[in-house]
């Protein structure tokens, strides 16, 4: 029903607008008074009402559009801003504790997901190095998690010297129970062998045969094009060697493939050559204490990074990656927010906010960044019922003290995070 007609009828006492039935015995919670950014790119709603029941959004709109059921809990959020929970379309979980890797366990998967959640990241797509311990924690298997981010995973990163070897890994991942497949097509700046076209074509074909989307790690423009022609469904990093061209833009658009820049991945390769500026950010320190970063302040380690040719090449190519993000966004390519965090020295939770700030530095508007980190990230990987604040979707959202449309860095002004309608402690 059109809002105006609804309002007229409501004022005449005939009906109520967007009001759930009181006879359904559901427990409703309302969040009122905030500016609501719904994640779709639509203009924000002032003095909005978000009504939640059974972990999902029961109604959303302006104060005039949503009539509250009787006897419900009302959270007055006047002056605050609500955004959908952030979605990291390229992260990793389970391996890292502090700045060290090698800690994979079910408990550490849970700990990492909890850390993501406390920073407002309510869904994470782990693109590789996932083990059987995490299968039970996947979003599709576990829809009631409220104190940690929802998890999607790719299992083992597929590799192999022959098509047969690599396809066997696809089948293992399938048997384990994954959501996506993931390959790496990269020579790590000339230091390792790159997966051949014959091998990745076989992997892509087998993945599609089994019904999976396949994400690809790549570095070079030429590989990105070849991978798109071969059927890759997701570019999991930036093109970093050259400016993107019309041919790549055409392929991405024609095949409706999303591009995931992971700018903080580049940053992490060289930023510890010095004392990283964010080590003194209170938003960083609220979770990561100074002892965690102590090893990164070691002068010998810093010198090693300054003298490491790979680190310095990644540093030198970051402006290319940032310019490519802007070009692709301007040309209508869908940008899926991702960080490649959850790898040692890529700080879970904090890096997602740093990534948004870097996307702004690249020239994207706050609204474009929010859409990328919510509804577009969900759309790109077919994630269900997350990424938008609309009726029927999971009530996963972040309450901010300051409006991120004014400055994306306001994403750090987190007042509370809610997953499935429950506040993250
Ligand atoms: Zn990764």
mmCIF file of C-alpha atoms and ligand atoms in Angstrom:
data_model
loop_
_atom_site.group_PDB
_atom_site.id
_atom_site.type_symbol
_atom_site.label_atom_id
_atom_site.label_comp_id
_atom_site.label_asym_id
_atom_site.label_seq_id
_atom_site.Cartn_x
_atom_site.Cartn_y
_atom_site.Cartn_z
ATOM 1 C CA UNK A 1 0.000 0.000 0.000
ATOM 2 C CA UNK A 2 1.259 3.479 -0.811
ATOM 3 C CA UNK A 3 2.439 5.278 2.309
ATOM 4 C CA UNK A 4 0.142 8.283 1.916
ATOM 5 C CA UNK A 5 -3.005 6.234 1.432
ATOM 6 C CA UNK A 6 -1.935 4.100 4.357
ATOM 7 C CA UNK A 7 -1.495 7.167 6.529
ATOM 8 C CA UNK A 8 -4.876 8.586 5.587
ATOM 9 C CA UNK A 9 -6.614 5.322 6.384
ATOM 10 C CA UNK A 10 -4.653 5.044 9.601
ATOM 11 C CA UNK A 11 -5.622 8.545 10.698
ATOM 12 C CA UNK A 12 -9.253 7.690 10.017
ATOM 13 C CA UNK A 13 -8.810 4.719 12.319
ATOM 14 C CA UNK A 14 -9.358 2.049 9.671
ATOM 15 C CA UNK A 15 -5.933 0.437 9.664
ATOM 16 C CA UNK A 16 -2.434 0.849 10.978
ATOM 17 C CA UNK A 17 0.540 1.157 8.692
ATOM 18 C CA UNK A 18 3.368 -1.421 8.753
ATOM 19 C CA UNK A 19 2.102 -2.669 12.059
ATOM 20 C CA UNK A 20 2.647 -6.343 12.717
ATOM 21 C CA UNK A 21 -0.359 -8.227 14.102
ATOM 22 C CA UNK A 22 -0.531 -8.235 17.882
ATOM 23 C CA UNK A 23 -2.020 -11.699 17.850
ATOM 24 C CA UNK A 24 1.181 -13.391 16.688
ATOM 25 C CA UNK A 25 2.727 -13.779 20.184
ATOM 26 C CA UNK A 26 6.070 -12.514 18.964
ATOM 27 C CA UNK A 27 8.328 -10.469 21.214
ATOM 28 C CA UNK A 28 8.990 -7.160 19.498
ATOM 29 C CA UNK A 29 11.798 -4.698 20.131
ATOM 30 C CA UNK A 30 11.822 -1.236 18.591
ATOM 31 C CA UNK A 31 14.760 1.053 17.866
ATOM 32 C CA UNK A 32 13.482 4.580 17.408
ATOM 33 C CA UNK A 33 14.661 8.080 16.619
ATOM 34 C CA UNK A 34 17.831 7.264 14.712
ATOM 35 C CA UNK A 35 18.847 8.163 11.177
ATOM 36 C CA UNK A 36 18.640 4.842 9.328
ATOM 37 C CA UNK A 37 20.858 4.047 6.349
ATOM 38 C CA UNK A 38 19.327 0.880 4.936
ATOM 39 C CA UNK A 39 22.304 -0.304 2.840
ATOM 40 C CA UNK A 40 20.530 -0.117 -0.529
ATOM 41 C CA UNK A 41 21.871 3.319 -1.408
ATOM 42 C CA UNK A 42 18.505 4.978 -0.773
ATOM 43 C CA UNK A 43 18.430 8.312 1.052
ATOM 44 C CA UNK A 44 18.688 7.870 4.811
ATOM 45 C CA UNK A 45 15.498 7.847 6.864
ATOM 46 C CA UNK A 46 15.366 10.550 9.526
ATOM 47 C CA UNK A 47 13.730 9.752 12.844
ATOM 48 C CA UNK A 48 13.398 6.137 11.762
ATOM 49 C CA UNK A 49 11.914 3.098 13.415
ATOM 50 C CA UNK A 50 13.418 -0.355 13.199
ATOM 51 C CA UNK A 51 11.114 -3.035 14.562
ATOM 52 C CA UNK A 52 12.613 -6.419 15.337
ATOM 53 C CA UNK A 53 11.051 -9.792 16.164
ATOM 54 C CA UNK A 54 12.538 -13.304 16.163
ATOM 55 C CA UNK A 55 15.919 -11.927 15.167
ATOM 56 C CA UNK A 56 14.593 -10.402 11.980
ATOM 57 C CA UNK A 57 13.352 -7.019 10.846
ATOM 58 C CA UNK A 58 9.568 -6.903 11.234
ATOM 59 C CA UNK A 59 9.190 -3.363 9.895
ATOM 60 C CA UNK A 60 11.380 -0.384 9.007
ATOM 61 C CA UNK A 61 10.451 3.155 8.086
ATOM 62 C CA UNK A 62 9.776 6.624 9.405
ATOM 63 C CA UNK A 63 8.032 7.238 12.701
ATOM 64 C CA UNK A 64 4.837 7.930 10.753
ATOM 65 C CA UNK A 65 5.072 4.787 8.689
ATOM 66 C CA UNK A 66 5.638 2.243 11.438
ATOM 67 C CA UNK A 67 3.127 1.953 14.257
ATOM 68 C CA UNK A 68 4.516 0.166 17.264
ATOM 69 C CA UNK A 69 2.696 -2.792 18.789
ATOM 70 C CA UNK A 70 1.746 -2.366 22.474
ATOM 71 C CA UNK A 71 3.915 -3.449 25.374
ATOM 72 C CA UNK A 72 7.219 -3.680 23.595
ATOM 73 C CA UNK A 73 10.749 -2.693 24.528
ATOM 74 C CA UNK A 74 11.694 0.608 22.930
ATOM 75 C CA UNK A 75 15.328 1.672 22.557
ATOM 76 C CA UNK A 76 15.505 5.405 22.009
ATOM 77 C CA UNK A 77 18.404 6.068 19.633
ATOM 78 C CA UNK A 78 17.732 9.743 18.962
ATOM 79 C CA UNK A 79 20.806 11.446 17.522
ATOM 80 C CA UNK A 80 22.412 8.186 16.456
ATOM 81 C CA UNK A 81 22.761 6.518 13.054
ATOM 82 C CA UNK A 82 21.960 2.898 12.203
ATOM 83 C CA UNK A 83 23.700 1.081 9.363
ATOM 84 C CA UNK A 84 23.443 -2.604 8.394
ATOM 85 C CA UNK A 85 26.117 -4.847 9.893
ATOM 86 C CA UNK A 86 29.251 -4.723 7.747
ATOM 87 C CA UNK A 87 30.033 -7.638 5.455
ATOM 88 C CA UNK A 88 33.607 -8.580 4.727
ATOM 89 C CA UNK A 89 33.540 -10.435 1.403
ATOM 90 C CA UNK A 90 37.192 -11.431 1.733
ATOM 91 C CA UNK A 91 38.480 -12.260 5.184
ATOM 92 C CA UNK A 92 39.994 -15.254 6.943
ATOM 93 C CA UNK A 93 39.144 -16.783 10.292
ATOM 94 C CA UNK A 94 40.586 -19.223 12.799
ATOM 95 C CA UNK A 95 44.314 -18.924 12.208
ATOM 96 C CA UNK A 96 45.359 -15.736 13.958
ATOM 97 C CA UNK A 97 45.815 -14.829 17.617
ATOM 98 C CA UNK A 98 47.289 -11.367 18.165
ATOM 99 C CA UNK A 99 49.750 -11.009 15.298
ATOM 100 C CA UNK A 100 50.640 -14.690 15.099
ATOM 101 C CA UNK A 101 49.254 -17.334 12.786
ATOM 102 C CA UNK A 102 49.126 -21.081 13.310
ATOM 103 C CA UNK A 103 46.417 -21.170 15.969
ATOM 104 C CA UNK A 104 43.633 -22.835 13.998
ATOM 105 C CA UNK A 105 40.922 -24.390 16.167
ATOM 106 C CA UNK A 106 37.159 -24.244 16.428
ATOM 107 C CA UNK A 107 37.491 -22.000 19.483
ATOM 108 C CA UNK A 108 39.774 -19.627 17.610
ATOM 109 C CA UNK A 109 37.314 -19.474 14.717
ATOM 110 C CA UNK A 110 34.692 -18.432 17.276
ATOM 111 C CA UNK A 111 37.093 -15.936 18.904
ATOM 112 C CA UNK A 112 37.947 -14.356 15.530
ATOM 113 C CA UNK A 113 34.272 -14.138 14.564
ATOM 114 C CA UNK A 114 33.485 -12.516 17.932
ATOM 115 C CA UNK A 115 36.216 -9.958 17.358
ATOM 116 C CA UNK A 116 34.796 -9.152 13.918
ATOM 117 C CA UNK A 117 31.366 -8.720 15.520
ATOM 118 C CA UNK A 118 32.598 -6.314 18.188
ATOM 119 C CA UNK A 119 33.913 -4.101 15.389
ATOM 120 C CA UNK A 120 30.552 -4.134 13.592
ATOM 121 C CA UNK A 121 31.427 -6.775 11.001
ATOM 122 C CA UNK A 122 28.463 -9.128 11.272
ATOM 123 C CA UNK A 123 29.147 -11.392 8.277
ATOM 124 C CA UNK A 124 32.496 -12.705 7.082
ATOM 125 C CA UNK A 125 33.321 -14.648 3.958
ATOM 126 C CA UNK A 126 36.486 -16.573 4.735
ATOM 127 C CA UNK A 127 38.244 -17.154 1.434
ATOM 128 C CA UNK A 128 40.546 -19.993 2.237
ATOM 129 C CA UNK A 129 42.518 -21.936 4.855
ATOM 130 C CA UNK A 130 39.247 -23.092 6.391
ATOM 131 C CA UNK A 131 39.159 -26.482 8.053
ATOM 132 C CA UNK A 132 36.494 -28.993 9.060
ATOM 133 C CA UNK A 133 36.248 -27.531 12.588
ATOM 134 C CA UNK A 134 34.498 -24.477 11.116
ATOM 135 C CA UNK A 135 31.834 -26.309 9.124
ATOM 136 C CA UNK A 136 29.317 -26.365 11.982
ATOM 137 C CA UNK A 137 29.738 -22.602 12.397
ATOM 138 C CA UNK A 138 28.781 -21.741 8.827
ATOM 139 C CA UNK A 139 25.931 -19.272 8.435
ATOM 140 C CA UNK A 140 23.778 -21.759 6.557
ATOM 141 C CA UNK A 141 24.109 -24.330 9.338
ATOM 142 C CA UNK A 142 23.873 -21.934 12.255
ATOM 143 C CA UNK A 143 21.375 -19.127 11.817
ATOM 144 C CA UNK A 144 20.993 -18.161 15.445
ATOM 145 C CA UNK A 145 24.498 -16.944 16.268
ATOM 146 C CA UNK A 146 24.240 -13.618 18.040
ATOM 147 C CA UNK A 147 27.620 -12.998 19.626
ATOM 148 C CA UNK A 148 29.794 -13.527 16.585
ATOM 149 C CA UNK A 149 29.794 -12.772 12.884
ATOM 150 C CA UNK A 150 28.008 -15.087 10.479
ATOM 151 C CA UNK A 151 30.503 -17.241 8.597
ATOM 152 C CA UNK A 152 30.741 -18.331 4.978
ATOM 153 C CA UNK A 153 33.844 -20.216 3.899
ATOM 154 C CA UNK A 154 35.832 -21.474 0.935
ATOM 155 C CA UNK A 155 37.726 -24.356 2.570
ATOM 156 C CA UNK A 156 41.198 -25.134 1.323
ATOM 157 C CA UNK A 157 42.613 -22.801 -1.327
ATOM 158 C CA UNK A 158 42.658 -25.013 -4.394
ATOM 159 C CA UNK A 159 46.064 -25.825 -5.818
ATOM 160 C CA UNK A 160 47.678 -28.579 -7.848
ATOM 161 C CA UNK A 161 50.229 -29.150 -10.592
ATOM 162 C CA UNK A 162 47.775 -30.938 -12.861
ATOM 163 C CA UNK A 163 44.047 -30.536 -13.529
ATOM 164 C CA UNK A 164 43.454 -33.884 -11.799
ATOM 165 C CA UNK A 165 45.297 -32.865 -8.623
ATOM 166 C CA UNK A 166 43.485 -29.554 -8.410
ATOM 167 C CA UNK A 167 40.044 -30.984 -9.175
ATOM 168 C CA UNK A 168 40.608 -33.488 -6.360
ATOM 169 C CA UNK A 169 40.879 -30.531 -3.949
ATOM 170 C CA UNK A 170 37.609 -29.099 -5.283
ATOM 171 C CA UNK A 171 35.970 -32.437 -4.527
ATOM 172 C CA UNK A 172 37.496 -32.542 -1.025
ATOM 173 C CA UNK A 173 36.150 -29.060 -0.295
ATOM 174 C CA UNK A 174 32.753 -30.124 -1.596
ATOM 175 C CA UNK A 175 32.768 -33.202 0.645
ATOM 176 C CA UNK A 176 33.794 -31.091 3.654
ATOM 177 C CA UNK A 177 30.897 -28.675 3.086
ATOM 178 C CA UNK A 178 31.990 -25.241 1.861
ATOM 179 C CA UNK A 179 30.130 -22.236 0.458
ATOM 180 C CA UNK A 180 32.582 -21.180 -2.273
ATOM 181 C CA UNK A 181 35.748 -22.291 -4.011
ATOM 182 C CA UNK A 182 38.928 -20.219 -4.125
ATOM 183 C CA UNK A 183 42.047 -20.306 -6.271
ATOM 184 C CA UNK A 184 45.231 -18.273 -6.426
ATOM 185 C CA UNK A 185 46.590 -17.245 -9.810
ATOM 186 C CA UNK A 186 49.695 -15.286 -8.934
ATOM 187 C CA UNK A 187 53.466 -15.628 -9.096
ATOM 188 C CA UNK A 188 53.986 -13.482 -5.975
ATOM 189 C CA UNK A 189 56.020 -10.900 -7.898
ATOM 190 C CA UNK A 190 57.961 -13.550 -9.747
ATOM 191 C CA UNK A 191 58.898 -15.621 -6.715
ATOM 192 C CA UNK A 192 56.672 -18.665 -7.279
ATOM 193 C CA UNK A 193 55.014 -20.663 -10.055
ATOM 194 C CA UNK A 194 51.620 -19.413 -11.202
ATOM 195 C CA UNK A 195 48.685 -21.793 -11.617
ATOM 196 C CA UNK A 196 48.402 -22.595 -15.340
ATOM 197 C CA UNK A 197 45.366 -21.786 -17.440
ATOM 198 C CA UNK A 198 44.772 -25.476 -18.046
ATOM 199 C CA UNK A 199 44.615 -26.148 -14.301
ATOM 200 C CA UNK A 200 42.374 -23.220 -13.374
ATOM 201 C CA UNK A 201 40.009 -23.868 -16.238
ATOM 202 C CA UNK A 202 39.510 -27.414 -14.951
ATOM 203 C CA UNK A 203 38.983 -26.111 -11.395
ATOM 204 C CA UNK A 204 36.469 -23.493 -12.514
ATOM 205 C CA UNK A 205 34.558 -26.032 -14.623
ATOM 206 C CA UNK A 206 34.398 -28.565 -11.795
ATOM 207 C CA UNK A 207 33.334 -25.908 -9.269
ATOM 208 C CA UNK A 208 30.515 -24.771 -11.540
ATOM 209 C CA UNK A 209 29.488 -28.361 -12.195
ATOM 210 C CA UNK A 210 29.064 -28.794 -8.439
ATOM 211 C CA UNK A 211 27.154 -25.499 -8.142
ATOM 212 C CA UNK A 212 29.800 -23.301 -6.501
ATOM 213 C CA UNK A 213 30.892 -19.776 -7.254
ATOM 214 C CA UNK A 214 34.637 -19.474 -7.473
ATOM 215 C CA UNK A 215 36.688 -16.563 -6.166
ATOM 216 C CA UNK A 216 40.123 -15.844 -7.552
ATOM 217 C CA UNK A 217 43.146 -14.222 -6.032
ATOM 218 C CA UNK A 218 45.047 -12.415 -8.796
ATOM 219 C CA UNK A 219 47.474 -9.533 -9.203
ATOM 220 C CA UNK A 220 47.998 -8.826 -12.914
ATOM 221 C CA UNK A 221 45.546 -7.187 -15.325
ATOM 222 C CA UNK A 222 46.205 -9.859 -17.944
ATOM 223 C CA UNK A 223 45.366 -12.666 -15.504
ATOM 224 C CA UNK A 224 42.196 -10.896 -14.391
ATOM 225 C CA UNK A 225 40.940 -10.873 -17.992
ATOM 226 C CA UNK A 226 41.892 -14.504 -18.603
ATOM 227 C CA UNK A 227 40.193 -15.556 -15.374
ATOM 228 C CA UNK A 228 36.995 -13.727 -16.273
ATOM 229 C CA UNK A 229 36.941 -15.399 -19.697
ATOM 230 C CA UNK A 230 37.541 -18.734 -17.977
ATOM 231 C CA UNK A 231 34.479 -18.173 -15.759
ATOM 232 C CA UNK A 232 35.761 -16.778 -12.450
ATOM 233 C CA UNK A 233 32.840 -15.416 -10.432
ATOM 234 C CA UNK A 234 34.681 -13.010 -8.139
ATOM 235 C CA UNK A 235 37.966 -11.065 -8.290
ATOM 236 C CA UNK A 236 39.219 -11.230 -4.718
ATOM 237 C CA UNK A 237 41.912 -8.530 -4.898
ATOM 238 C CA UNK A 238 42.848 -5.391 -6.835
ATOM 239 C CA UNK A 239 44.519 -5.345 -10.221
ATOM 240 C CA UNK A 240 47.822 -3.857 -9.129
ATOM 241 C CA UNK A 241 50.313 -3.943 -12.003
ATOM 242 C CA UNK A 242 48.587 -1.644 -14.510
ATOM 243 C CA UNK A 243 45.661 0.731 -14.836
ATOM 244 C CA UNK A 244 42.470 -1.178 -15.667
ATOM 245 C CA UNK A 245 41.204 -0.727 -19.231
ATOM 246 C CA UNK A 246 37.945 -0.859 -21.161
ATOM 247 C CA UNK A 247 38.390 -4.543 -21.900
ATOM 248 C CA UNK A 248 38.449 -5.466 -18.202
ATOM 249 C CA UNK A 249 35.558 -3.144 -17.433
ATOM 250 C CA UNK A 250 33.588 -4.750 -20.288
ATOM 251 C CA UNK A 251 34.285 -8.268 -19.028
ATOM 252 C CA UNK A 252 33.371 -7.444 -15.415
ATOM 253 C CA UNK A 253 30.131 -5.814 -16.484
ATOM 254 C CA UNK A 254 29.134 -8.366 -19.115
ATOM 255 C CA UNK A 255 29.745 -11.275 -16.733
ATOM 256 C CA UNK A 256 28.351 -9.383 -13.715
ATOM 257 C CA UNK A 257 31.445 -10.195 -11.677
ATOM 258 C CA UNK A 258 32.285 -8.177 -8.569
ATOM 259 C CA UNK A 259 35.655 -6.721 -7.706
ATOM 260 C CA UNK A 260 37.027 -6.824 -4.153
ATOM 261 C CA UNK A 261 39.858 -4.290 -3.697
ATOM 262 C CA UNK A 262 41.391 -5.349 -0.304
ATOM 263 C CA UNK A 263 43.501 -2.178 -0.114
ATOM 264 C CA UNK A 264 44.529 -2.875 3.479
ATOM 265 C CA UNK A 265 46.144 -6.104 2.267
ATOM 266 C CA UNK A 266 48.637 -3.921 0.365
ATOM 267 C CA UNK A 267 49.027 -1.588 3.335
ATOM 268 C CA UNK A 268 49.910 -4.494 5.626
ATOM 269 C CA UNK A 269 52.842 -5.487 3.446
ATOM 270 C CA UNK A 270 54.818 -2.295 4.120
ATOM 271 C CA UNK A 271 53.175 -0.212 6.868
ATOM 272 C CA UNK A 272 55.238 -1.826 9.637
ATOM 273 C CA UNK A 273 58.469 -0.450 8.146
ATOM 274 C CA UNK A 274 57.707 2.316 10.605
ATOM 275 C CA UNK A 275 55.426 2.763 13.617
ATOM 276 C CA UNK A 276 51.962 2.426 12.092
ATOM 277 C CA UNK A 277 49.913 5.554 12.807
ATOM 278 C CA UNK A 278 46.906 3.478 13.842
ATOM 279 C CA UNK A 279 48.769 1.873 16.773
ATOM 280 C CA UNK A 280 47.730 4.910 18.813
ATOM 281 C CA UNK A 281 44.108 5.019 17.576
ATOM 282 C CA UNK A 282 41.813 4.442 20.591
ATOM 283 C CA UNK A 283 39.529 2.411 18.312
ATOM 284 C CA UNK A 284 42.476 0.066 17.647
ATOM 285 C CA UNK A 285 43.547 0.030 21.308
ATOM 286 C CA UNK A 286 40.097 -0.855 22.573
ATOM 287 C CA UNK A 287 40.861 -4.423 21.483
ATOM 288 C CA UNK A 288 44.534 -4.628 20.616
ATOM 289 C CA UNK A 289 46.873 -3.659 23.449
ATOM 290 C CA UNK A 290 50.355 -2.301 22.950
ATOM 291 C CA UNK A 291 52.021 -5.606 23.856
ATOM 292 C CA UNK A 292 50.377 -7.240 20.830
ATOM 293 C CA UNK A 293 52.128 -4.855 18.456
ATOM 294 C CA UNK A 294 55.465 -4.862 20.342
ATOM 295 C CA UNK A 295 57.176 -7.191 17.803
ATOM 296 C CA UNK A 296 56.160 -4.829 14.996
ATOM 297 C CA UNK A 297 58.097 -2.013 16.678
ATOM 298 C CA UNK A 298 61.367 -3.942 16.582
ATOM 299 C CA UNK A 299 63.844 -1.780 14.581
ATOM 300 C CA UNK A 300 65.424 -4.846 12.938
ATOM 301 C CA UNK A 301 62.039 -6.047 11.731
ATOM 302 C CA UNK A 302 61.185 -2.577 10.467
ATOM 303 C CA UNK A 303 64.483 -2.368 8.566
ATOM 304 C CA UNK A 304 63.810 -5.757 7.009
ATOM 305 C CA UNK A 305 60.499 -4.463 5.628
ATOM 306 C CA UNK A 306 62.127 -1.276 4.344
ATOM 307 C CA UNK A 307 64.667 -3.413 2.491
ATOM 308 C CA UNK A 308 62.249 -6.054 1.253
ATOM 309 C CA UNK A 309 61.769 -5.655 -2.534
ATOM 310 C CA UNK A 310 58.324 -7.320 -2.500
ATOM 311 C CA UNK A 311 57.015 -5.100 0.295
ATOM 312 C CA UNK A 312 58.311 -2.024 -1.494
ATOM 313 C CA UNK A 313 56.758 -3.108 -4.810
ATOM 314 C CA UNK A 314 53.369 -3.586 -3.158
ATOM 315 C CA UNK A 315 53.760 -0.147 -1.590
ATOM 316 C CA UNK A 316 54.640 1.381 -4.938
ATOM 317 C CA UNK A 317 51.649 -0.272 -6.635
ATOM 318 C CA UNK A 318 49.050 0.747 -4.041
ATOM 319 C CA UNK A 319 48.227 4.020 -5.857
ATOM 320 C CA UNK A 320 47.514 1.946 -8.997
ATOM 321 C CA UNK A 321 45.142 -0.256 -6.973
ATOM 322 C CA UNK A 322 43.387 2.809 -5.563
ATOM 323 C CA UNK A 323 43.034 4.480 -8.969
ATOM 324 C CA UNK A 324 41.681 1.199 -10.382
ATOM 325 C CA UNK A 325 39.030 1.032 -7.664
ATOM 326 C CA UNK A 326 37.832 4.520 -8.568
ATOM 327 C CA UNK A 327 37.830 3.788 -12.322
ATOM 328 C CA UNK A 328 35.884 0.546 -11.922
ATOM 329 C CA UNK A 329 33.387 2.092 -9.523
ATOM 330 C CA UNK A 330 32.842 5.054 -11.878
ATOM 331 C CA UNK A 331 32.223 2.624 -14.720
ATOM 332 C CA UNK A 332 29.471 0.714 -12.977
ATOM 333 C CA UNK A 333 31.397 -2.324 -11.756
ATOM 334 C CA UNK A 334 30.037 -3.632 -8.451
ATOM 335 C CA UNK A 335 32.593 -3.286 -5.669
ATOM 336 C CA UNK A 336 32.464 -5.914 -2.925
ATOM 337 C CA UNK A 337 33.989 -4.728 0.325
ATOM 338 C CA UNK A 338 36.828 -6.928 1.599
ATOM 339 C CA UNK A 339 40.093 -6.685 3.465
ATOM 340 C CA UNK A 340 41.907 -10.032 3.485
ATOM 341 C CA UNK A 341 42.173 -9.594 7.256
ATOM 342 C CA UNK A 342 42.628 -12.538 9.608
ATOM 343 C CA UNK A 343 46.139 -13.078 8.229
ATOM 344 C CA UNK A 344 48.974 -12.171 10.657
ATOM 345 C CA UNK A 345 49.387 -8.359 11.013
ATOM 346 C CA UNK A 346 46.049 -7.693 9.269
ATOM 347 C CA UNK A 347 44.025 -6.807 12.312
ATOM 348 C CA UNK A 348 40.538 -8.338 12.382
ATOM 349 C CA UNK A 349 37.828 -5.738 12.850
ATOM 350 C CA UNK A 350 40.045 -2.694 12.864
ATOM 351 C CA UNK A 351 41.228 -3.245 9.291
ATOM 352 C CA UNK A 352 37.649 -3.165 8.003
ATOM 353 C CA UNK A 353 37.315 0.444 9.190
ATOM 354 C CA UNK A 354 40.756 1.285 7.817
ATOM 355 C CA UNK A 355 39.694 -0.224 4.470
ATOM 356 C CA UNK A 356 36.646 2.035 4.342
ATOM 357 C CA UNK A 357 38.851 5.071 5.016
ATOM 358 C CA UNK A 358 41.182 3.990 2.205
ATOM 359 C CA UNK A 359 38.244 3.521 -0.172
ATOM 360 C CA UNK A 360 37.304 7.123 0.628
ATOM 361 C CA UNK A 361 40.900 8.186 -0.075
ATOM 362 C CA UNK A 362 40.544 6.423 -3.445
ATOM 363 C CA UNK A 363 37.595 8.707 -4.211
ATOM 364 C CA UNK A 364 34.478 6.714 -3.322
ATOM 365 C CA UNK A 365 31.693 8.520 -1.490
ATOM 366 C CA UNK A 366 30.638 7.422 2.000
ATOM 367 C CA UNK A 367 27.346 6.102 0.569
ATOM 368 C CA UNK A 368 29.169 4.083 -2.107
ATOM 369 C CA UNK A 369 31.422 2.601 0.568
ATOM 370 C CA UNK A 370 28.512 1.694 2.840
ATOM 371 C CA UNK A 371 26.616 0.035 -0.026
ATOM 372 C CA UNK A 372 29.771 -1.873 -0.987
ATOM 373 C CA UNK A 373 30.197 -3.060 2.612
ATOM 374 C CA UNK A 374 26.560 -4.128 3.013
ATOM 375 C CA UNK A 375 24.081 -4.916 0.223
ATOM 376 C CA UNK A 376 26.613 -5.199 -2.600
ATOM 377 C CA UNK A 377 28.922 -7.488 -0.650
ATOM 378 C CA UNK A 378 25.893 -9.714 0.028
ATOM 379 C CA UNK A 379 24.668 -9.587 -3.564
ATOM 380 C CA UNK A 380 28.082 -10.396 -5.010
ATOM 381 C CA UNK A 381 28.294 -13.699 -3.181
ATOM 382 C CA UNK A 382 24.576 -14.532 -2.892
ATOM 383 C CA UNK A 383 24.561 -14.208 0.909
ATOM 384 C CA UNK A 384 21.056 -14.683 2.219
ATOM 385 C CA UNK A 385 19.001 -12.120 4.144
ATOM 386 C CA UNK A 386 21.900 -9.876 5.178
ATOM 387 C CA UNK A 387 23.261 -6.519 4.026
ATOM 388 C CA UNK A 388 20.040 -4.485 4.019
ATOM 389 C CA UNK A 389 17.727 -3.176 6.690
ATOM 390 C CA UNK A 390 14.492 -4.320 5.083
ATOM 391 C CA UNK A 391 11.575 -6.370 6.333
ATOM 392 C CA UNK A 392 12.362 -10.065 6.595
ATOM 393 C CA UNK A 393 16.129 -9.689 6.681
ATOM 394 C CA UNK A 394 18.240 -10.554 9.739
ATOM 395 C CA UNK A 395 18.346 -7.746 12.301
ATOM 396 C CA UNK A 396 22.120 -7.320 11.981
ATOM 397 C CA UNK A 397 23.039 -3.687 12.454
ATOM 398 C CA UNK A 398 25.484 -1.208 13.918
ATOM 399 C CA UNK A 399 24.487 1.842 15.948
ATOM 400 C CA UNK A 400 26.856 4.778 15.473
ATOM 401 C CA UNK A 401 27.233 7.979 17.512
ATOM 402 C CA UNK A 402 28.106 9.993 14.399
ATOM 403 C CA UNK A 403 26.785 9.874 10.842
ATOM 404 C CA UNK A 404 29.165 8.057 8.447
ATOM 405 C CA UNK A 405 27.679 9.912 5.463
ATOM 406 C CA UNK A 406 29.358 13.041 6.802
ATOM 407 C CA UNK A 407 32.706 11.283 7.148
ATOM 408 C CA UNK A 408 33.202 7.565 6.618
ATOM 409 C CA UNK A 409 35.608 7.556 9.582
ATOM 410 C CA UNK A 410 32.489 7.951 11.732
ATOM 411 C CA UNK A 411 32.065 4.185 11.150
ATOM 412 C CA UNK A 412 34.396 3.933 14.151
ATOM 413 C CA UNK A 413 31.944 5.701 16.485
ATOM 414 C CA UNK A 414 30.307 2.381 17.405
ATOM 415 C CA UNK A 415 27.761 2.610 20.181
ATOM 416 C CA UNK A 416 26.442 -0.931 19.765
ATOM 417 C CA UNK A 417 26.357 -3.925 17.429
ATOM 418 C CA UNK A 418 23.312 -6.141 17.039
ATOM 419 C CA UNK A 419 23.182 -9.561 15.422
ATOM 420 C CA UNK A 420 19.860 -11.309 14.943
ATOM 421 C CA UNK A 421 18.328 -8.668 17.196
ATOM 422 C CA UNK A 422 20.654 -9.384 20.120
ATOM 423 C CA UNK A 423 23.259 -6.922 21.298
ATOM 424 C CA UNK A 424 26.859 -8.106 20.978
ATOM 425 C CA UNK A 425 28.391 -7.952 24.464
HETATM 426 ZN ZN1 LIG B 1 42.833 -13.898 1.280
#
